[in-house]
Amino acid sequence: MIPIRIKRYILDIFILQEAHGHATISGIAKSLKVTASAASKMAGKLKEDGYIYFQPYGTITLTKQGTEMGKKLFEDHQVLMEFYQIIGVEDKLIRQKVREVEMHLGSEVIFKIKGFLEEHKKNA
């Protein structure tokens, strides 16, 4: 099982990479509200585990393995964002609330929420 903190980093790198073509240590640190030193240390671990390409003081991009995981995590993120919107969570709080729970929910729960959303759209 992949630790939550690794998933969190991969998701944020995926989002930054989609937006800018790559991520940076400072961008990751800002996004995750950690120090640049902590982000750099984790980047070393992610590189060692085969999730990213990273040169110190350079840009970061996901490997195929990292991209696949990032894409899945992002899809789950989007499902939860939509779900929170439908159930009436205040718009300005949705992102924060999703970030609080998304890494703790299993695939089965996300799958059920996705099914709920599809039924909701059919009946709307």
PDB file of C-alpha atoms in Angstrom, residues 1-13 28 32 34 37-46 48-49 51 69 73 99 102-104:
ATOM      1  CA  MET A   1       0.000   0.000   0.000  1.00  0.00           C
ATOM      2  CA  ILE A   2       1.329   3.401  -0.962  1.00  0.00           C
ATOM      3  CA  PRO A   3       1.550   5.903   1.907  1.00  0.00           C
ATOM      4  CA  ILE A   4      -0.874   8.827   1.833  1.00  0.00           C
ATOM      5  CA  ARG A   5       1.899  11.438   1.795  1.00  0.00           C
ATOM      6  CA  ILE A   6       3.372   9.911  -1.372  1.00  0.00           C
ATOM      7  CA  LYS A   7      -0.041   9.940  -3.039  1.00  0.00           C
ATOM      8  CA  ARG A   8      -0.499  13.584  -2.018  1.00  0.00           C
ATOM      9  CA  TYR A   9       2.816  14.565  -3.618  1.00  0.00           C
ATOM     10  CA  ILE A  10       2.094  12.615  -6.800  1.00  0.00           C
ATOM     11  CA  LEU A  11      -1.342  14.213  -7.149  1.00  0.00           C
ATOM     12  CA  ASP A  12       0.056  17.712  -6.686  1.00  0.00           C
ATOM     13  CA  ILE A  13       2.925  17.062  -9.107  1.00  0.00           C
ATOM     14  CA  ILE A  28       5.255  21.648  -4.793  1.00  0.00           C
ATOM     15  CA  LEU A  32       1.427  21.320  -0.149  1.00  0.00           C
ATOM     16  CA  VAL A  34       5.620  22.394   3.285  1.00  0.00           C
ATOM     17  CA  SER A  37      13.624  21.233   2.053  1.00  0.00           C
ATOM     18  CA  ALA A  38      10.790  18.781   2.824  1.00  0.00           C
ATOM     19  CA  ALA A  39       9.607  18.865  -0.812  1.00  0.00           C
ATOM     20  CA  SER A  40      13.156  18.270  -2.038  1.00  0.00           C
ATOM     21  CA  LYS A  41      13.623  15.337   0.330  1.00  0.00           C
ATOM     22  CA  MET A  42      10.361  13.770  -0.852  1.00  0.00           C
ATOM     23  CA  ALA A  43      11.319  14.368  -4.492  1.00  0.00           C
ATOM     24  CA  GLY A  44      14.442  12.302  -3.840  1.00  0.00           C
ATOM     25  CA  LYS A  45      12.295   9.480  -2.465  1.00  0.00           C
ATOM     26  CA  LEU A  46       9.841   9.694  -5.367  1.00  0.00           C
ATOM     27  CA  GLU A  48      14.223   6.580  -6.029  1.00  0.00           C
ATOM     28  CA  ASP A  49      10.818   4.819  -6.123  1.00  0.00           C
ATOM     29  CA  TYR A  51       7.607   7.976  -9.798  1.00  0.00           C
ATOM     30  CA  MET A  69      -1.038   7.051 -10.503  1.00  0.00           C
ATOM     31  CA  LEU A  73      -5.710  10.243  -8.138  1.00  0.00           C
ATOM     32  CA  ARG A  99      -8.083  17.516   0.295  1.00  0.00           C
ATOM     33  CA  GLU A 102      -9.486  12.187  -0.600  1.00  0.00           C
ATOM     34  CA  MET A 103      -6.406  10.170   0.315  1.00  0.00           C
ATOM     35  CA  HIS A 104      -8.257   8.305   3.052  1.00  0.00           C
TER      36      HIS A 104
END
